[in-house]
CSV table of C-alpha atoms in Angstrom, one decimal:
chain,number,residue,atom,x,y,z
A,1,MET,CA,-46.5,41.6,71.0
A,2,ARG,CA,-50.6,42.4,70.3
A,3,ARG,CA,-49.4,44.1,69.5
A,4,TRP,CA,-47.0,41.8,70.6
A,5,GLY,CA,-49.8,44.3,70.7
A,6,ILE,CA,-48.8,47.6,71.8
A,7,LEU,CA,-49.5,45.0,72.3
A,8,ALA,CA,-49.4,51.7,71.8
A,9,ALA,CA,-48.9,52.2,75.4
A,10,LEU,CA,-50.9,55.4,75.5
A,11,ALA,CA,-53.8,54.0,73.4
A,12,ALA,CA,-53.9,51.0,75.6
A,13,LEU,CA,-53.7,52.9,78.9
A,14,LEU,CA,-56.5,55.3,77.9
A,15,THR,CA,-58.9,52.7,76.7
A,16,SER,CA,-60.4,49.5,78.0
A,17,CYS,CA,-58.5,47.5,75.3
A,18,THR,CA,-55.0,46.0,75.5
A,19,ILE,CA,-52.4,46.7,72.9
A,20,VAL,CA,-51.0,43.2,73.4
A,21,PRO,CA,-51.7,41.7,70.0
A,22,GLY,CA,-54.9,39.8,70.0
A,23,GLY,CA,-54.8,36.1,69.4
A,24,ASP,CA,-51.7,34.2,68.4
A,25,ARG,CA,-48.5,36.1,67.5
A,26,VAL,CA,-47.4,33.5,65.0
A,27,PRO,CA,-49.2,33.4,61.6
A,28,ARG,CA,-51.7,30.5,61.3
A,29,PRO,CA,-51.5,28.5,58.1
A,30,VAL,CA,-54.6,28.5,55.9
A,31,GLY,CA,-55.8,26.6,52.9
A,32,PRO,CA,-55.5,27.5,49.3
A,33,PRO,CA,-55.6,31.2,48.3
A,34,VAL,CA,-59.0,32.6,48.7
A,35,ALA,CA,-60.5,35.3,46.4
A,36,PRO,CA,-61.6,38.6,47.8
A,37,PRO,CA,-65.3,38.6,48.9
A,38,THR,CA,-67.9,38.6,46.1
A,39,SER,CA,-70.2,40.9,48.1
A,40,VAL,CA,-69.5,44.2,49.6
A,41,THR,CA,-69.4,43.1,53.2
A,42,SER,CA,-66.6,45.2,54.7
A,43,ALA,CA,-66.0,48.9,55.0
A,44,ALA,CA,-62.5,48.4,53.6
A,45,PHE,CA,-63.8,46.7,50.4
A,46,ALA,CA,-66.7,49.1,50.0
A,47,GLY,CA,-64.9,52.3,50.8
A,48,VAL,CA,-61.7,52.2,48.7
A,49,ARG,CA,-60.9,54.7,46.0
A,50,ALA,CA,-57.8,55.5,44.1
A,51,GLY,CA,-55.3,57.9,45.5
A,52,PRO,CA,-52.4,59.9,43.9
A,53,ALA,CA,-49.6,58.2,42.0
A,54,VAL,CA,-46.8,56.8,44.1
A,55,GLU,CA,-44.2,58.9,42.4
A,56,THR,CA,-46.0,62.1,43.5
A,57,LEU,CA,-45.6,61.2,47.2
A,58,GLY,CA,-42.0,62.4,47.4
A,59,LEU,CA,-40.6,59.2,48.9
A,60,ARG,CA,-37.2,59.6,50.6
A,61,GLN,CA,-34.7,57.1,49.5
A,62,ASP,CA,-33.7,56.1,53.0
A,63,ASP,CA,-37.3,55.7,54.1
A,64,ALA,CA,-38.2,53.7,51.0
A,65,GLY,CA,-35.1,51.5,51.4
A,66,MET,CA,-36.1,50.6,55.0
A,67,ALA,CA,-39.7,50.0,53.9
A,68,LEU,CA,-38.5,47.7,51.0
A,69,ALA,CA,-36.5,45.6,53.5
A,70,ALA,CA,-39.5,45.3,55.7
A,71,PHE,CA,-41.8,44.5,52.8
A,72,LEU,CA,-39.5,41.7,51.6
A,73,GLU,CA,-39.7,40.1,55.1
A,74,SER,CA,-43.5,40.3,54.8
A,75,CYS,CA,-43.7,38.5,51.5
A,76,PRO,CA,-44.2,35.0,52.8
A,77,ARG,CA,-47.3,36.2,54.6
A,78,LEU,CA,-48.6,38.1,51.5
A,79,LEU,CA,-48.1,35.1,49.2
A,80,GLY,CA,-49.3,32.3,51.5
A,81,HIS,CA,-52.3,33.7,53.4
A,82,ARG,CA,-55.7,35.0,52.7
A,83,ASP,CA,-56.1,38.8,52.9
A,84,ALA,CA,-58.7,39.4,55.6
A,85,SER,CA,-59.4,42.9,54.3
A,86,GLY,CA,-60.7,41.5,51.0
A,87,LEU,CA,-58.6,44.0,49.0
A,88,THR,CA,-56.1,41.6,47.3
A,89,TYR,CA,-55.4,38.1,46.2
A,90,PRO,CA,-52.1,36.5,47.3
A,91,GLU,CA,-51.0,36.3,43.6
A,92,ASP,CA,-51.4,40.1,43.3
A,93,TRP,CA,-48.2,40.5,45.4
A,94,ARG,CA,-46.0,38.0,43.5
A,95,PRO,CA,-44.4,40.4,41.0
A,96,ALA,CA,-43.4,42.8,43.7
A,97,CYS,CA,-42.2,40.1,46.0
A,98,GLU,CA,-40.1,38.5,43.3
A,99,ALA,CA,-38.6,41.8,42.3
A,100,ALA,CA,-37.9,42.8,45.9
A,101,ARG,CA,-35.4,39.9,46.3
A,102,THR,CA,-32.8,41.6,44.2
A,103,TRP,CA,-33.9,45.2,44.1
A,104,PRO,CA,-31.3,47.6,45.5
A,105,TYR,CA,-32.4,49.3,48.7
A,106,ASP,CA,-30.9,52.6,47.5
A,107,ARG,CA,-33.5,52.6,44.7
A,108,GLY,CA,-36.5,51.8,47.0
A,109,ALA,CA,-38.6,54.8,45.8
A,110,ALA,CA,-38.4,53.5,42.2
A,111,PHE,CA,-39.5,50.0,43.4
A,112,PHE,CA,-42.7,51.3,45.0
A,113,ALA,CA,-43.5,53.5,42.0
A,114,ARG,CA,-43.0,50.5,39.7
A,115,PHE,CA,-45.2,48.0,41.4
A,116,PHE,CA,-47.7,49.9,43.5
A,117,GLU,CA,-50.7,52.3,43.4
A,118,THR,CA,-52.2,54.1,46.3
A,119,ALA,CA,-55.7,53.6,47.7
A,120,ARG,CA,-57.6,55.7,50.2
A,121,VAL,CA,-59.9,53.8,52.6
A,122,GLY,CA,-63.0,55.9,53.5
A,123,ASP,CA,-61.9,59.5,53.9
A,124,GLY,CA,-58.4,58.5,54.7
A,125,ALA,CA,-58.4,60.4,58.0
A,126,ALA,CA,-55.8,58.7,60.1
A,127,PHE,CA,-55.0,58.5,63.8
A,128,ALA,CA,-51.6,57.1,64.8
A,129,THR,CA,-50.1,56.3,68.2
A,130,GLY,CA,-46.7,54.7,68.9
A,131,TYR,CA,-45.2,51.7,70.6
A,132,PHE,CA,-41.7,50.6,71.4
A,133,GLU,CA,-39.7,47.7,72.8
A,134,PRO,CA,-39.0,48.5,76.5
A,135,GLU,CA,-35.7,47.7,78.0
A,136,ILE,CA,-35.9,47.2,81.8
A,137,ARG,CA,-33.6,45.8,84.4
A,138,GLY,CA,-33.9,42.0,84.7
A,139,SER,CA,-32.0,38.8,85.4
A,140,ARG,CA,-32.2,35.3,84.2
A,141,VAL,CA,-31.8,34.1,87.8
A,142,ARG,CA,-33.2,35.6,91.0
A,143,ARG,CA,-30.8,37.8,92.9
A,144,PRO,CA,-31.1,40.7,95.4
A,145,GLY,CA,-33.0,43.5,93.9
A,146,TYR,CA,-34.5,41.3,91.1
A,147,ASP,CA,-37.7,39.9,92.7
A,148,VAL,CA,-40.5,40.4,90.2
A,149,PRO,CA,-41.2,37.0,88.5
A,150,VAL,CA,-41.4,36.9,84.7
A,151,TYR,CA,-43.6,33.8,84.1
A,152,GLY,CA,-43.7,31.5,81.1
A,153,LEU,CA,-47.0,30.1,80.0
A,154,PRO,CA,-48.5,27.8,82.7
A,155,ASP,CA,-49.7,24.4,81.6
A,156,ASP,CA,-53.0,24.6,83.5
A,157,LEU,CA,-54.1,27.6,81.5
A,158,VAL,CA,-56.7,26.0,79.1
A,159,ARG,CA,-59.8,26.8,77.1
A,160,ALA,CA,-63.0,25.1,78.2
A,161,TRP,CA,-66.7,25.8,78.7
A,162,PRO,CA,-67.8,26.5,82.3
A,163,ASP,CA,-70.5,24.1,83.5
A,164,ASP,CA,-73.1,26.9,83.7
A,165,VAL,CA,-72.9,27.7,80.0
A,166,PRO,CA,-75.6,25.8,78.1
A,167,GLU,CA,-74.6,23.7,75.2
A,168,SER,CA,-76.7,25.9,72.9
A,169,GLU,CA,-74.6,28.9,73.7
A,170,ARG,CA,-71.2,27.2,73.2
A,171,GLU,CA,-70.2,28.9,70.0
A,172,GLY,CA,-66.7,30.1,68.9
A,173,ARG,CA,-63.7,29.6,71.1
A,174,PRO,CA,-64.2,28.7,74.7
A,175,PRO,CA,-62.8,31.1,77.3
A,176,LEU,CA,-59.5,30.8,79.0
A,177,GLY,CA,-59.4,29.5,82.6
A,178,ARG,CA,-58.3,26.5,84.7
A,179,TYR,CA,-59.6,23.5,86.5
A,180,ASP,CA,-59.7,23.9,90.3
A,181,GLU,CA,-59.0,21.3,92.9
A,182,SER,CA,-62.6,20.0,92.6
A,183,GLY,CA,-62.3,19.6,88.9
A,184,ARG,CA,-64.6,22.6,88.1
A,185,PHE,CA,-63.6,25.0,85.3
A,186,VAL,CA,-63.0,28.5,86.7
A,187,LEU,CA,-61.5,31.8,85.7
A,188,TYR,CA,-57.7,31.9,85.8
A,189,HIS,CA,-55.8,33.7,88.5
A,190,ASP,CA,-55.9,37.5,88.0
A,191,ARG,CA,-53.1,40.0,88.5
A,192,ALA,CA,-53.6,40.5,92.2
A,193,ALA,CA,-53.6,36.7,92.8
A,194,ILE,CA,-50.5,36.2,90.7
A,195,GLU,CA,-48.6,39.0,92.4
A,196,ALA,CA,-49.6,37.4,95.7
A,197,GLY,CA,-47.9,34.2,94.7
A,198,ALA,CA,-50.6,32.1,93.0
A,199,LEU,CA,-48.0,30.7,90.5
A,200,ALA,CA,-44.9,30.7,92.8
A,201,GLY,CA,-43.0,27.5,93.3
A,202,ARG,CA,-44.0,25.9,90.0
A,203,GLY,CA,-40.8,26.6,88.1
A,204,LEU,CA,-42.5,28.9,85.6
A,205,GLU,CA,-40.1,31.8,86.1
A,206,ILE,CA,-38.1,32.4,83.0
A,207,ALA,CA,-36.5,35.6,84.4
A,208,TRP,CA,-36.8,38.2,87.2
A,209,ALA,CA,-37.4,41.9,86.8
A,210,ALA,CA,-36.2,44.6,89.2
A,211,ASP,CA,-39.0,47.1,89.0
A,212,PRO,CA,-42.7,46.1,89.2
A,213,VAL,CA,-43.9,49.3,87.6
A,214,GLU,CA,-41.6,49.0,84.6
A,215,PHE,CA,-42.6,45.3,84.2
A,216,PHE,CA,-46.3,46.3,84.3
A,217,PHE,CA,-45.7,48.6,81.3
A,218,LEU,CA,-43.6,46.0,79.5
A,219,GLN,CA,-46.6,43.6,79.8
A,220,ILE,CA,-48.8,46.3,78.1
A,221,GLN,CA,-46.3,46.5,75.3
A,222,GLY,CA,-46.3,42.7,74.9
A,223,SER,CA,-42.5,42.3,74.4
A,224,GLY,CA,-39.3,43.9,75.6
A,225,ARG,CA,-35.7,43.4,76.7
A,226,LEU,CA,-34.3,42.5,80.1
A,227,ARG,CA,-30.8,43.9,80.8
A,228,GLY,CA,-28.9,42.1,83.5
A,229,PRO,CA,-26.5,43.6,86.0
A,230,ASP,CA,-23.6,42.1,83.9
A,231,GLY,CA,-24.9,43.7,80.7
A,232,ASP,CA,-26.5,40.5,79.3
A,233,VAL,CA,-29.7,41.2,77.4
A,234,MET,CA,-32.6,38.8,77.2
A,235,ARG,CA,-35.4,39.5,74.7
A,236,ILE,CA,-38.8,38.3,75.7
A,237,GLY,CA,-42.0,38.2,73.7
A,238,TYR,CA,-45.7,37.5,74.2
A,239,ALA,CA,-46.6,33.8,74.9
A,240,GLY,CA,-50.1,34.1,76.2
A,241,GLN,CA,-52.5,35.9,78.5
A,242,ASN,CA,-54.5,34.8,81.5
A,243,GLY,CA,-57.9,35.5,79.9
A,244,ARG,CA,-58.9,38.0,82.5
A,245,GLU,CA,-60.3,41.5,81.7
A,246,TYR,CA,-58.0,44.3,80.7
A,247,VAL,CA,-58.6,47.7,82.3
A,248,GLY,CA,-56.9,50.8,80.9
A,249,ILE,CA,-55.6,52.5,84.0
A,250,GLY,CA,-55.2,55.8,82.2
A,251,ARG,CA,-58.9,55.8,81.7
A,252,VAL,CA,-59.5,55.1,85.4
A,253,MET,CA,-57.2,58.0,86.3
A,254,ARG,CA,-59.0,60.3,83.9
A,255,GLU,CA,-62.3,59.3,85.5
A,256,ARG,CA,-60.9,60.1,88.9
A,257,GLY,CA,-59.7,63.5,87.8
A,258,LEU,CA,-56.1,62.6,88.1
A,259,ILE,CA,-55.2,63.4,84.5
A,260,GLY,CA,-55.1,67.0,83.3
A,261,ASP,CA,-53.2,70.3,83.6
A,262,GLY,CA,-54.4,71.4,87.0
A,263,PRO,CA,-52.8,71.2,90.4
A,264,GLY,CA,-52.2,67.6,91.5
A,265,GLN,CA,-52.9,66.3,88.1
A,266,TYR,CA,-50.7,64.3,85.8
A,267,PRO,CA,-50.1,64.2,82.0
A,268,GLY,CA,-52.1,61.5,80.2
A,269,SER,CA,-48.9,60.1,78.6
A,270,MET,CA,-47.2,56.9,79.7
A,271,GLN,CA,-44.6,58.9,81.5
A,272,GLY,CA,-47.3,60.9,83.4
A,273,ILE,CA,-49.1,57.7,84.5
A,274,MET,CA,-45.8,56.2,85.7
A,275,ALA,CA,-45.1,59.3,87.7
A,276,TYR,CA,-48.4,59.0,89.5
A,277,ILE,CA,-47.8,55.4,90.4
A,278,ARG,CA,-44.3,56.1,91.7
A,279,GLU,CA,-45.4,59.1,93.8
A,280,ASN,CA,-48.4,57.2,95.2
A,281,PRO,CA,-47.1,53.7,95.7
A,282,ARG,CA,-50.1,52.2,97.6
A,283,GLU,CA,-52.7,53.8,95.4
A,284,GLY,CA,-50.5,53.0,92.3
A,285,ARG,CA,-50.4,49.3,93.2
A,286,GLU,CA,-54.1,49.2,93.7
A,287,LEU,CA,-54.6,51.0,90.4
A,288,MET,CA,-52.4,48.5,88.5
A,289,GLN,CA,-54.3,45.6,90.0
A,290,LEU,CA,-57.5,46.9,88.6
A,291,ASN,CA,-56.1,45.6,85.3
A,292,LYS,CA,-56.6,41.9,85.9
A,293,SER,CA,-54.9,40.8,82.7
A,294,TRP,CA,-51.5,39.2,83.1
A,295,VAL,CA,-49.1,38.5,80.2
A,296,PHE,CA,-46.9,35.4,80.0
A,297,PHE,CA,-43.7,35.5,78.1
A,298,ARG,CA,-41.2,33.3,76.2
A,299,GLU,CA,-37.6,34.1,75.3
A,300,LEU,CA,-37.0,35.3,71.8
A,301,THR,CA,-33.8,34.5,70.0
A,302,GLY,CA,-34.3,36.6,66.8
A,303,ASP,CA,-33.0,40.1,66.1
A,304,GLY,CA,-36.3,41.9,67.0
A,305,PRO,CA,-39.6,41.5,68.7
A,306,LEU,CA,-42.1,39.6,66.5
A,307,GLY,CA,-45.1,41.2,65.0
A,308,SER,CA,-48.4,39.4,64.4
A,309,ILE,CA,-47.3,38.0,61.1
A,310,GLY,CA,-44.3,36.3,62.7
A,311,VAL,CA,-41.5,38.6,61.4
A,312,PRO,CA,-39.5,41.0,63.5
A,313,VAL,CA,-40.9,44.5,63.6
A,314,ARG,CA,-38.5,47.2,62.6
A,315,ARG,CA,-37.9,50.7,64.0
A,316,GLU,CA,-39.6,53.4,62.0
A,317,SER,CA,-40.7,50.9,59.4
A,318,SER,CA,-43.3,48.6,61.0
A,319,VAL,CA,-46.8,49.7,61.8
A,320,ALA,CA,-49.7,47.9,63.6
A,321,VAL,CA,-53.0,48.0,61.7
A,322,ASP,CA,-56.5,46.5,61.8
A,323,PRO,CA,-56.1,43.6,59.2
A,324,SER,CA,-59.8,43.9,58.4
A,325,PHE,CA,-59.0,47.1,56.6
A,326,VAL,CA,-55.2,46.9,55.7
A,327,PRO,CA,-53.6,43.8,54.2
A,328,TYR,CA,-50.9,42.4,56.4
A,329,GLY,CA,-47.6,43.2,54.7
A,330,ALA,CA,-48.9,46.1,52.7
A,331,PRO,CA,-47.0,49.4,52.6
A,332,VAL,CA,-48.8,52.4,54.2
A,333,TRP,CA,-48.1,56.0,53.5
A,334,LEU,CA,-48.7,58.4,56.5
A,335,GLU,CA,-48.9,62.2,56.3
A,336,LEU,CA,-49.5,63.4,59.8
A,337,ASP,CA,-49.2,66.4,62.1
A,338,ARG,CA,-46.2,64.7,63.8
A,339,PRO,CA,-43.4,65.0,61.2
A,340,GLU,CA,-41.3,62.2,62.7
A,341,ALA,CA,-44.2,59.7,61.9
A,342,ASN,CA,-44.5,60.8,58.2
A,343,GLY,CA,-43.4,58.5,55.5
A,344,LEU,CA,-43.7,54.9,54.4
A,345,TRP,CA,-44.5,52.1,56.8
A,346,VAL,CA,-45.2,48.4,56.4
A,347,ALA,CA,-48.2,46.6,58.1
A,348,GLN,CA,-46.6,43.9,60.2
A,349,ASP,CA,-48.5,43.9,63.5
A,350,THR,CA,-51.9,44.5,65.2
A,351,GLY,CA,-53.2,45.2,68.7
A,352,GLY,CA,-56.4,45.2,70.7
A,353,ALA,CA,-56.7,49.0,70.6
A,354,ILE,CA,-55.9,49.2,66.9
A,355,LYS,CA,-59.4,49.1,65.3
A,356,GLY,CA,-60.8,50.7,62.2
A,357,PRO,CA,-59.8,51.5,58.7
A,358,ASN,CA,-57.3,54.3,59.4
A,359,ARG,CA,-56.0,53.5,62.9
A,360,PHE,CA,-52.3,52.9,63.1
A,361,ASP,CA,-49.6,52.2,65.7
A,362,THR,CA,-46.1,53.1,64.7
A,363,PHE,CA,-43.1,51.2,66.0
A,364,TRP,CA,-40.1,53.1,67.3
A,365,GLY,CA,-37.6,50.4,68.4
A,366,ALA,CA,-35.9,50.3,71.8
A,367,GLY,CA,-34.1,52.8,74.0
A,368,GLU,CA,-34.9,56.1,75.7
A,369,GLU,CA,-35.6,58.0,72.4
A,370,ALA,CA,-38.0,55.3,71.3
A,371,ARG,CA,-39.7,55.4,74.7
A,372,ARG,CA,-40.1,59.2,74.5
A,373,ILE,CA,-41.5,59.3,71.0
A,374,ALA,CA,-43.8,56.3,71.4
A,375,GLY,CA,-45.0,57.4,74.8
A,376,GLY,CA,-46.1,60.8,73.5
A,377,MET,CA,-47.2,59.9,70.0
A,378,SER,CA,-50.7,61.0,69.1
A,379,ALA,CA,-50.9,62.1,65.5
A,380,ARG,CA,-53.7,62.9,63.0
A,381,GLY,CA,-53.6,63.3,59.3
A,382,GLN,CA,-54.1,61.3,56.1
A,383,ALA,CA,-53.2,57.7,55.2
A,384,LEU,CA,-52.9,55.8,51.9
A,385,ILE,CA,-52.5,52.1,51.4
A,386,LEU,CA,-50.1,50.9,48.7
A,387,LEU,CA,-51.7,48.0,46.8
A,388,PRO,CA,-50.3,46.1,43.8
A,389,LYS,CA,-51.1,47.8,40.5
A,390,GLY,CA,-54.5,46.8,39.2
A,391,ALA,CA,-56.1,46.1,42.6
A,392,VAL,CA,-58.1,49.3,42.8
A,393,ALA,CA,-59.5,49.0,39.3
A,394,ARG,CA,-60.7,45.5,40.1
A,395,ILE,CA,-62.3,46.6,43.3
A,396,ASP,CA,-64.1,49.4,41.4
A,397,ALA,CA,-65.3,47.0,38.7
A,398,SER,CA,-66.5,44.5,41.3
A,399,ARG,CA,-68.4,47.3,43.0
A,400,ARG,CA,-70.1,48.4,39.8
A,401,ASP,CA,-71.2,44.9,39.1
A,402,ARG,CA,-73.3,44.8,42.2
C-alpha cells in the first residue's frame, strides 16, 4: 500500500501525489540478473561516496535485530531482481543473505558490521515522514451504522487507448478507464460518482466501513484493518486504483488559508485536516471529492500489510524509498531531528510522494500511537545506505573509468 503507498499521510495530503504505492504491489519477475549501468545515468549512481564504518554508527542490538529480521525477509527480492538504482548486482547480496538465515538476532549489530559498508547519496540530507496501518470500524457484511462500501477491483476497469489518441502517440502503458454503453473508452468513475452509487449493486463490496472520513484516510494509506462490532479484524490491502487524478486536500486547504496557527485555521497534520472535515461536514465532503482517485482493496491474510516488494512491512523497521536511488531491501541508517525515527531501517516499500535520493517514509505499525507518530512525522537529518562490502569501491572505479 503505494505505498501500499503511504501509499505518508501528511506527505500525500500536502502534495498533489498519492502515497498509495505506484504500480503493482507485488514484485514483478524479471529476466537474468542485470549488471549496474555502464554509464553514469542516475543521480544515485553518480553521486555515491563512502560513509563511516558501520561499527561507528552505534547500532542498538534491539534495533539491529529487528532490521536483521526485515532484511532476511527482503532477500528473495535482493537476489532475484535487478536493482533499479544501479548500485548493486543481485550476487552482491548473497553472502549477507545466506548468513542472515542462521545469524542470531541478538547479535544483529555484528551482522551489519561484518557484511556491510555505508554509502552517502549526494549530500545525504534526508527528509522523512511517517505512515501507518489504520484501524477503523468495519464489517464484512452491511449492518446498521456500517454503510460505506469497501470495493474490490471491478472487472470493467481496464487499460486502453482513447479513440482520440493518435497511433503515433500511443507509447508506454495505456491509461486506465472503462468502455461505456456505446463501446467508447472513457475515464473511469471518479470519487464523487462512486460515492453516488456508480458501482452499487454489482457485488463488488468486500466489506463495509462505518466512517467515510476514516475510510478516506485509509485509502490514502493504501492498506489498513477493519475491526468489526464483534471484535473480528479484517486486514485489507491495495488492489488497484481508478486511474483518476489524485488531489492532495491538505494543499487545497493551505491554498484556501485554512491551515496555519491563526484564528479559524487548522494544523497541517492529518489530525488537523480530519478535524476541519468533521467540523465542516458539507465543505469537508466537497473537499474530499476534489480528490478523484479511488482505491480498491483485497483482503490480506498475512501477518502485516504488504510493501511494494511483496513482503509484510514491519513497525519501526520498514521504510519506503525511491528505488531509483535506494535498492529495495537495503538497510538504511537515519539520523534525524526526531529521535524516535533514528536508527536502522530496511527499504521495503515506495509511494507516489516518495521521490528523490534521500526521501524516506517510515512505517509505524497500527494503533493510536502509530497514528499519532506517523501523522505528525516530519524529520530532517542525514541518511546512509548500507551496501554489501565492495560495492562503493566498484562504483568509484567505474566512475573513474569514464
